[in-house]
XYZ file of C-alpha atoms in Angstrom:
510
model
C 241.382 12.058 162.698
C 242.514 8.527 163.485
C 240.458 8.562 166.638
C 237.311 9.490 164.725
C 237.927 6.782 162.206
C 238.506 4.347 164.977
C 235.241 5.342 166.606
C 233.368 4.959 163.340
C 234.941 1.565 162.809
C 233.924 0.524 166.292
C 230.380 1.756 165.746
C 230.104 -0.082 162.450
C 231.545 -3.224 164.019
C 228.968 -2.948 166.846
C 226.106 -2.517 164.386
C 227.220 -5.556 162.431
C 227.511 -7.659 165.565
C 224.053 -6.472 166.737
C 222.507 -7.149 163.326
C 223.950 -10.610 163.247
C 222.685 -11.356 166.717
C 219.221 -10.043 165.819
C 219.158 -12.146 162.673
C 220.133 -15.241 164.553
C 217.537 -14.675 167.259
C 214.818 -13.850 164.679
C 215.594 -16.997 162.725
C 215.265 -19.116 165.833
C 211.908 -17.469 166.727
C 210.574 -17.740 163.125
C 211.483 -21.395 162.949
C 209.383 -22.034 166.122
C 206.371 -20.151 164.773
C 206.504 -21.966 161.458
C 206.698 -25.315 163.178
C 203.740 -24.424 165.392
C 201.682 -23.189 162.415
C 202.506 -26.372 160.508
C 201.296 -28.507 163.369
C 198.078 -26.502 163.676
C 197.503 -26.766 159.917
C 197.875 -30.534 160.104
C 195.283 -30.669 162.888
C 192.839 -28.492 160.906
C 193.420 -30.580 157.809
C 192.638 -33.785 159.655
C 189.469 -32.256 161.169
C 188.247 -31.051 157.730
C 188.927 -34.448 156.237
C 186.865 -36.079 159.009
C 184.003 -33.588 158.535
C 184.046 -34.104 154.764
C 183.893 -37.866 155.232
C 180.951 -37.553 157.671
C 179.051 -35.195 155.320
C 179.688 -37.497 152.379
C 178.348 -40.434 154.349
C 175.212 -38.464 155.334
C 174.573 -37.343 151.746
C 175.055 -40.879 150.538
C 172.523 -42.185 153.079
C 170.030 -39.478 152.069
C 170.503 -40.273 148.404
C 170.058 -43.980 149.029
C 166.801 -43.287 150.947
C 165.502 -41.074 148.133
C 166.318 -43.742 145.564
C 164.540 -46.378 147.654
C 161.421 -44.150 148.011
C 161.350 -43.490 144.288
C 161.719 -47.178 143.541
C 158.861 -47.879 145.941
C 156.576 -45.334 144.239
C 157.441 -46.711 140.828
C 156.558 -50.205 142.004
C 153.215 -48.965 143.399
C 152.387 -47.198 140.114
C 153.282 -50.338 138.193
C 150.963 -52.340 140.442
C 148.093 -49.861 139.937
C 148.636 -49.900 136.182
C 148.538 -53.668 136.201
C 145.288 -53.603 138.193
C 143.737 -51.093 135.795
C 144.858 -53.152 132.848
C 143.195 -56.192 134.374
C 139.993 -54.218 135.010
C 139.985 -52.887 131.455
C 140.457 -56.334 130.096
C 137.602 -57.567 132.267
C 135.328 -54.720 131.152
C 136.257 -55.285 127.547
C 135.182 -58.887 127.940
C 131.895 -57.795 129.533
C 131.264 -55.281 126.752
C 131.953 -57.933 124.166
C 129.521 -60.318 125.856
C 126.885 -57.576 126.091
C 127.410 -56.774 122.413
C 126.934 -60.407 121.492
C 123.763 -60.580 123.592
C 122.505 -57.346 121.987
C 123.061 -58.750 118.529
C 121.143 -61.860 119.489
C 118.272 -59.765 120.874
C 118.214 -57.631 117.707
C 117.836 -60.752 115.654
C 114.981 -61.904 117.895
C 113.327 -58.454 117.642
C 113.614 -58.453 113.874
C 111.991 -61.861 113.740
C 109.187 -60.693 116.051
C 108.740 -57.499 113.999
C 108.302 -59.586 110.874
C 105.764 -61.746 112.672
C 103.914 -58.618 113.908
C 103.832 -57.128 110.421
C 102.362 -60.351 109.115
C 99.765 -60.408 111.910
C 98.941 -56.735 111.297
C 98.200 -57.483 107.673
C 95.991 -60.377 108.726
C 94.169 -58.161 111.262
C 93.563 -55.462 108.650
C 92.065 -58.055 106.303
C 89.822 -59.362 109.081
C 88.853 -55.783 110.029
C 87.800 -54.949 106.475
C 85.819 -58.158 106.230
C 84.139 -57.518 109.615
C 83.344 -53.918 108.622
C 81.697 -55.105 105.391
C 79.658 -57.670 107.284
C 78.544 -55.051 109.866
C 77.552 -52.631 107.119
C 75.497 -55.381 105.452
C 73.805 -56.368 108.732
C 73.117 -52.808 109.998
C 72.250 -51.280 106.685
C 74.503 -48.257 107.495
C 77.859 -47.195 106.206
C 80.854 -46.610 108.459
C 80.450 -42.814 108.158
C 76.795 -42.958 109.205
C 77.654 -45.100 112.215
C 80.416 -42.682 113.121
C 77.990 -39.740 113.061
C 75.553 -41.578 115.315
C 78.374 -42.484 117.699
C 79.488 -38.844 117.843
C 75.964 -37.687 118.608
C 75.605 -40.311 121.316
C 78.865 -39.304 122.974
C 78.417 -35.535 122.621
C 77.090 -34.953 126.146
C 79.737 -37.185 127.664
C 82.483 -35.461 125.680
C 81.123 -32.041 126.678
C 81.212 -32.966 130.360
C 84.702 -34.425 130.028
C 85.887 -31.317 128.190
C 84.399 -29.069 130.905
C 86.220 -31.014 133.598
C 89.417 -30.870 131.563
C 89.023 -27.104 131.060
C 88.470 -26.562 134.772
C 91.522 -28.659 135.591
C 93.650 -26.733 133.101
C 92.376 -23.381 134.392
C 93.044 -24.356 138.005
C 96.564 -25.485 137.151
C 97.144 -22.339 135.105
C 95.953 -20.132 137.946
C 98.182 -21.946 140.415
C 101.230 -21.721 138.183
C 100.637 -18.297 136.650
C 99.607 -16.545 139.876
C 102.111 -18.228 142.167
C 104.739 -15.500 141.969
C 102.136 -12.728 141.729
C 100.403 -13.927 144.908
C 103.739 -14.224 146.646
C 104.670 -10.656 145.698
C 101.264 -9.271 146.689
C 101.211 -11.113 150.027
C 104.745 -10.012 150.873
C 103.857 -6.442 149.887
C 100.724 -6.393 152.038
C 102.582 -7.888 155.004
C 105.374 -5.333 154.702
C 102.941 -2.387 154.638
C 100.444 -2.266 157.492
C 98.747 0.966 158.528
C 95.791 2.047 160.607
C 92.705 3.415 158.877
C 90.668 6.266 160.392
C 86.908 6.190 159.766
C 85.291 9.567 159.234
C 81.903 10.896 158.176
C 80.272 14.181 157.171
C 79.326 15.115 160.734
C 81.500 16.360 163.611
C 80.388 16.719 167.220
C 81.629 19.672 169.279
C 81.478 18.943 173.016
C 80.736 21.730 175.520
C 80.908 21.860 179.290
C 77.288 22.828 179.896
C 74.174 23.776 177.973
C 74.483 27.466 178.879
C 77.127 27.821 176.198
C 74.504 26.897 173.579
C 72.603 30.120 174.218
C 75.771 32.212 173.846
C 76.616 30.447 170.596
C 73.114 31.062 169.223
C 73.185 34.711 170.324
C 70.374 37.231 170.402
C 67.776 36.257 167.810
C 70.316 33.767 166.400
C 72.739 36.359 165.046
C 75.874 34.572 166.338
C 75.039 31.187 164.820
C 74.038 32.807 161.525
C 77.339 34.709 161.418
C 79.265 31.515 162.193
C 77.443 29.545 159.494
C 77.998 32.343 156.965
C 81.708 32.615 157.775
C 82.443 28.868 157.739
C 79.862 27.467 155.318
C 78.944 24.768 157.845
C 75.504 23.934 159.167
C 75.494 24.173 162.972
C 72.797 22.111 164.662
C 71.995 23.039 168.265
C 69.361 20.633 169.591
C 68.464 18.881 172.806
C 71.542 16.659 172.758
C 73.215 17.281 176.129
C 76.612 18.999 176.084
C 77.054 18.634 172.335
C 76.698 20.694 169.161
C 76.626 19.043 165.736
C 78.596 20.446 162.781
C 77.406 19.174 159.384
C 79.156 19.740 156.048
C 80.437 17.647 153.149
C 83.687 19.661 153.049
C 85.841 18.305 155.900
C 88.176 21.316 155.785
C 85.321 23.746 156.424
C 84.013 21.459 159.158
C 87.419 21.448 160.853
C 87.651 25.261 160.595
C 84.222 25.561 162.218
C 85.186 23.171 165.029
C 88.431 24.980 165.825
C 86.697 28.382 165.610
C 83.999 27.282 168.047
C 86.655 25.946 170.394
C 88.521 29.289 170.422
C 85.321 31.328 170.799
C 84.129 29.252 173.739
C 87.554 29.414 175.409
C 87.769 33.173 174.878
C 84.210 33.843 175.992
C 83.656 36.743 173.582
C 81.092 35.576 171.049
C 79.687 38.176 168.670
C 79.630 38.534 164.858
C 82.767 40.694 164.580
C 84.744 38.411 166.827
C 83.434 35.368 164.946
C 84.682 36.714 161.599
C 88.060 37.511 163.120
C 88.473 34.081 164.714
C 87.298 32.254 161.567
C 89.806 34.178 159.421
C 92.603 33.401 161.864
C 91.685 29.696 162.119
C 91.378 29.439 158.317
C 94.935 30.693 157.967
C 96.123 28.249 160.624
C 94.397 25.316 158.897
C 95.894 26.279 155.527
C 99.342 26.357 157.133
C 98.646 23.000 158.783
C 97.593 21.566 155.401
C 100.862 22.693 153.786
C 102.877 21.403 156.728
C 101.084 18.040 156.577
C 101.839 17.793 152.850
C 105.520 18.579 153.386
C 105.786 16.131 156.277
C 104.127 13.405 154.216
C 106.482 13.851 151.256
C 109.503 13.879 153.573
C 108.348 10.709 155.352
C 107.891 8.936 152.015
C 111.169 10.259 150.556
C 109.436 12.035 147.648
C 111.152 15.217 146.478
C 110.556 17.877 143.857
C 106.745 18.067 144.103
C 105.121 21.335 143.051
C 103.975 23.404 146.085
C 100.362 23.179 144.929
C 100.563 19.384 144.797
C 102.081 19.392 148.286
C 99.117 21.481 149.490
C 96.639 19.080 147.898
C 98.417 16.138 149.542
C 98.034 17.840 152.922
C 94.379 18.528 152.146
C 93.808 14.776 151.879
C 94.065 14.607 155.673
C 90.580 16.103 155.955
C 88.946 13.946 153.275
C 87.587 10.420 153.574
C 86.357 7.882 151.031
C 83.939 5.169 152.191
C 85.068 5.971 155.723
C 88.774 5.538 154.855
C 90.997 8.562 155.471
C 92.275 9.662 152.069
C 95.766 10.664 153.212
C 96.292 7.379 155.020
C 95.018 5.556 151.926
C 97.433 7.526 149.700
C 100.390 6.830 152.018
C 99.528 3.149 152.205
C 99.125 2.915 148.433
C 102.494 4.655 147.942
C 104.245 2.191 150.251
C 102.517 -0.758 148.586
C 103.553 0.509 145.142
C 107.154 0.933 146.272
C 107.292 -2.576 147.735
C 105.691 -4.174 144.682
C 107.879 -2.213 142.237
C 110.940 -3.307 144.194
C 109.854 -6.959 143.935
C 109.357 -6.564 140.159
C 112.600 -4.651 139.564
C 110.907 -1.393 138.472
C 111.495 2.252 139.442
C 110.618 2.359 143.156
C 110.614 6.157 143.469
C 108.320 6.658 140.474
C 105.907 3.994 141.740
C 105.801 5.574 145.204
C 105.214 9.031 143.688
C 102.346 7.790 141.516
C 100.807 5.938 144.474
C 100.789 9.087 146.593
C 99.215 11.236 143.849
C 96.698 8.729 142.423
C 93.674 10.222 144.287
C 94.783 13.862 144.117
C 91.729 14.668 141.972
C 89.404 14.046 144.942
C 90.707 17.141 146.761
C 90.924 19.524 143.792
C 89.874 23.085 144.585
C 87.848 23.447 141.406
C 84.578 21.572 140.974
C 84.881 19.977 137.534
C 82.492 17.365 136.120
C 85.265 14.845 135.534
C 86.163 11.523 137.179
C 88.719 12.087 139.925
C 91.319 9.975 138.073
C 91.184 12.168 134.946
C 91.137 15.327 137.047
C 94.158 14.103 139.000
C 95.991 13.362 135.732
C 95.288 16.911 134.487
C 96.554 18.379 137.775
C 99.749 16.327 137.540
C 100.278 17.458 133.946
C 99.601 21.057 134.955
C 102.195 21.006 137.735
C 104.989 19.343 135.761
C 104.855 15.645 136.665
C 106.401 13.149 134.233
C 104.196 11.376 131.643
C 104.480 7.955 133.307
C 103.263 9.403 136.627
C 100.365 11.211 134.908
C 99.348 8.053 133.053
C 99.406 5.967 136.229
C 97.204 8.529 138.013
C 94.724 8.750 135.135
C 94.509 5.017 134.442
C 94.076 3.592 137.938
C 90.293 3.286 137.352
C 90.634 2.444 133.610
C 89.495 5.911 132.482
C 92.397 5.923 130.028
C 94.788 3.387 128.526
C 97.696 2.133 130.615
C 100.966 2.953 128.870
C 103.562 2.088 131.517
C 104.190 -0.772 133.944
C 103.663 1.582 136.884
C 99.968 2.084 136.003
C 98.790 -1.501 136.750
C 100.871 -1.496 139.948
C 99.081 1.657 141.156
C 95.710 0.149 140.223
C 96.463 -3.101 142.067
C 97.812 -1.368 145.181
C 94.830 1.023 145.261
C 92.532 -2.013 145.240
C 94.605 -3.752 147.928
C 94.473 -0.730 150.219
C 90.749 -0.193 149.698
C 89.555 -3.802 149.679
C 91.350 -5.202 152.707
C 89.078 -5.912 155.706
C 88.315 -2.836 157.820
C 89.714 -0.341 155.341
C 86.431 1.051 154.069
C 82.794 1.277 155.038
C 80.393 0.672 152.202
C 77.243 2.704 151.886
C 74.232 0.574 152.840
C 72.241 1.359 149.708
C 75.057 0.458 147.306
C 75.831 -2.659 149.324
C 72.220 -3.879 149.206
C 72.008 -3.034 145.502
C 75.120 -5.053 144.738
C 73.707 -8.105 146.559
C 70.374 -7.776 144.745
C 72.128 -7.469 141.379
C 74.165 -10.554 142.189
C 71.082 -12.637 143.027
C 69.122 -11.333 140.024
C 71.986 -12.173 137.694
C 71.973 -15.762 138.940
C 68.170 -15.988 138.608
C 68.419 -15.096 134.919
C 69.929 -18.507 134.146
C 67.484 -21.286 133.150
C 66.806 -23.938 135.766
C 67.739 -21.733 138.757
C 65.152 -21.918 141.560
C 66.661 -19.859 144.383
C 69.761 -17.730 144.947
C 71.391 -16.538 148.166
C 74.224 -14.001 148.493
C 76.253 -14.986 151.573
C 79.255 -13.644 153.492
C 78.657 -10.008 152.534
C 78.449 -10.896 148.863
C 81.632 -12.956 148.755
C 79.753 -16.209 148.106
C 76.765 -16.861 145.834
C 74.823 -20.044 146.543
C 72.545 -21.164 143.702
C 69.891 -23.892 143.986
C 68.718 -25.444 140.721
C 65.798 -27.716 139.962
C 66.650 -31.376 139.710
C 64.151 -31.820 136.872
C 65.594 -28.921 134.857
C 69.368 -29.220 135.316
C 71.282 -32.508 135.157
C 74.367 -33.414 137.130
C 76.454 -32.943 134.010
C 75.212 -29.362 133.552
C 75.896 -28.218 137.133
C 79.625 -27.696 136.561
C 78.958 -25.845 133.288
C 76.366 -23.595 134.973
C 78.799 -22.702 137.782
C 81.495 -21.856 135.241
C 79.191 -19.706 133.063
C 77.755 -17.877 136.079
C 81.199 -17.065 137.503
C 82.382 -15.793 134.115
C 79.312 -13.587 133.667
C 79.691 -12.098 137.161
C 83.330 -11.358 136.395
C 82.445 -9.645 133.100
C 79.365 -7.653 134.152
C 79.726 -6.703 137.826
C 82.083 -4.631 139.950
C 82.901 -6.032 143.389
C 85.754 -6.117 145.911
C 87.819 -9.267 146.267
C 86.400 -12.553 144.911
C 82.973 -14.197 144.711
C 82.651 -17.943 145.206
C 79.837 -19.512 143.124
C 78.296 -22.710 144.528
C 75.616 -24.516 142.510
C 73.508 -27.090 144.426
C 71.311 -29.741 142.814
C 69.368 -32.187 144.941
C 66.547 -34.641 144.430
C 63.775 -34.728 147.043
C 61.124 -37.420 147.256
C 58.179 -36.248 149.374
C 55.203 -38.406 150.401
C 52.552 -37.975 153.062
C 51.636 -40.799 155.393
C 47.927 -40.818 156.227
């Protein structure tokens, strides 16, 4: 028991001694760390103080610079304001001087106005006195003298008025037609197409003249069967290696040409075979007509046409007007209408559609005694075209009233396509008649001695008698003649009217 207690006491005494030693050692170590940390803190504190001083100095320098810049700007603004103030003061002085001068001038003007009024009154008194004296000397009143003066100056005033009218009309044409000419020229330049010239006769070429006998057949039965089946007159004459096909219907003429070609290639030529080949070729041509119509509408971007109208469009390929292929004319007119409608801001598709269909009445299957424009309008109405399209088709030759803006475009483009050089061939008789009518119209005017239609009727040269027409009346005669031609005649393009007056003195030396 005592031993255990003694051991415990020894253990406790050892723990106390160890704890005291540990505390002493720890205190010594802690005191060193604290001293070291204090020294480091002093160093950091000094460094921070130095950095703060440097930053403060930098900020102070920056602030001083900013203050100096601001002071400099303020001084510059003050200088500018002073300069402006000086300028304003100077201008104010100038304005004041100008105002003083203006007041002085107004006073001078008022004085002059008073003097002018006084002089005007004096002049009026003198005028009345002079007028009374003139009336007494001449024995006429002022009104009578005025009438005589008007009569004396009538011819001169008429000539001056004619010149003034011509000048106004020329200026009006230049100004009013400037944009229209620009649009038309651009439209024509944008649409250029070839024109095929055709007639009522086709020539079928053969290799040798022996084929002619086979085509004629025994006692002419083959040629009679061919003419009966096609409705075409077949002329077999002495022309070497050629047979002439004559018919006004170009479709029948084409059927006859293709039928002859197949019969000659096949070699079997007899009435039964002829009827068979003609029927087959007729079907092929009808299919080609429909295909041509479809291809044309697709090329032009026109959709929704009735199948019968498409067939009639294809039929135009075999029709010509004054030597101009009708389908090419219709395509060209459609493109012209589209271009012109686009320039004017109208419906391009409707204009193109009306341009394509405007001559559809020329290829109608039925033979009706109606102008082709009216017949085409009825066909368009029959096959469901819109009213504006029908009106444009019917009015392009003025057979009916134009009710939409598309109608005059179609009329103008039809004239452009038909009247441009090389587009059409005019029949000789109608051409000669038009020139004769032009010369006779000019001869109907008094004082005209001779007339000459030049440049295919595009210029009319008129020679007047010097003893019958004065120089003053020449301009009036040219104007009246041009206006009458415009009102009474139909012609392509324009006609230039030139009136010539000359004086000739003729003597004979003996």
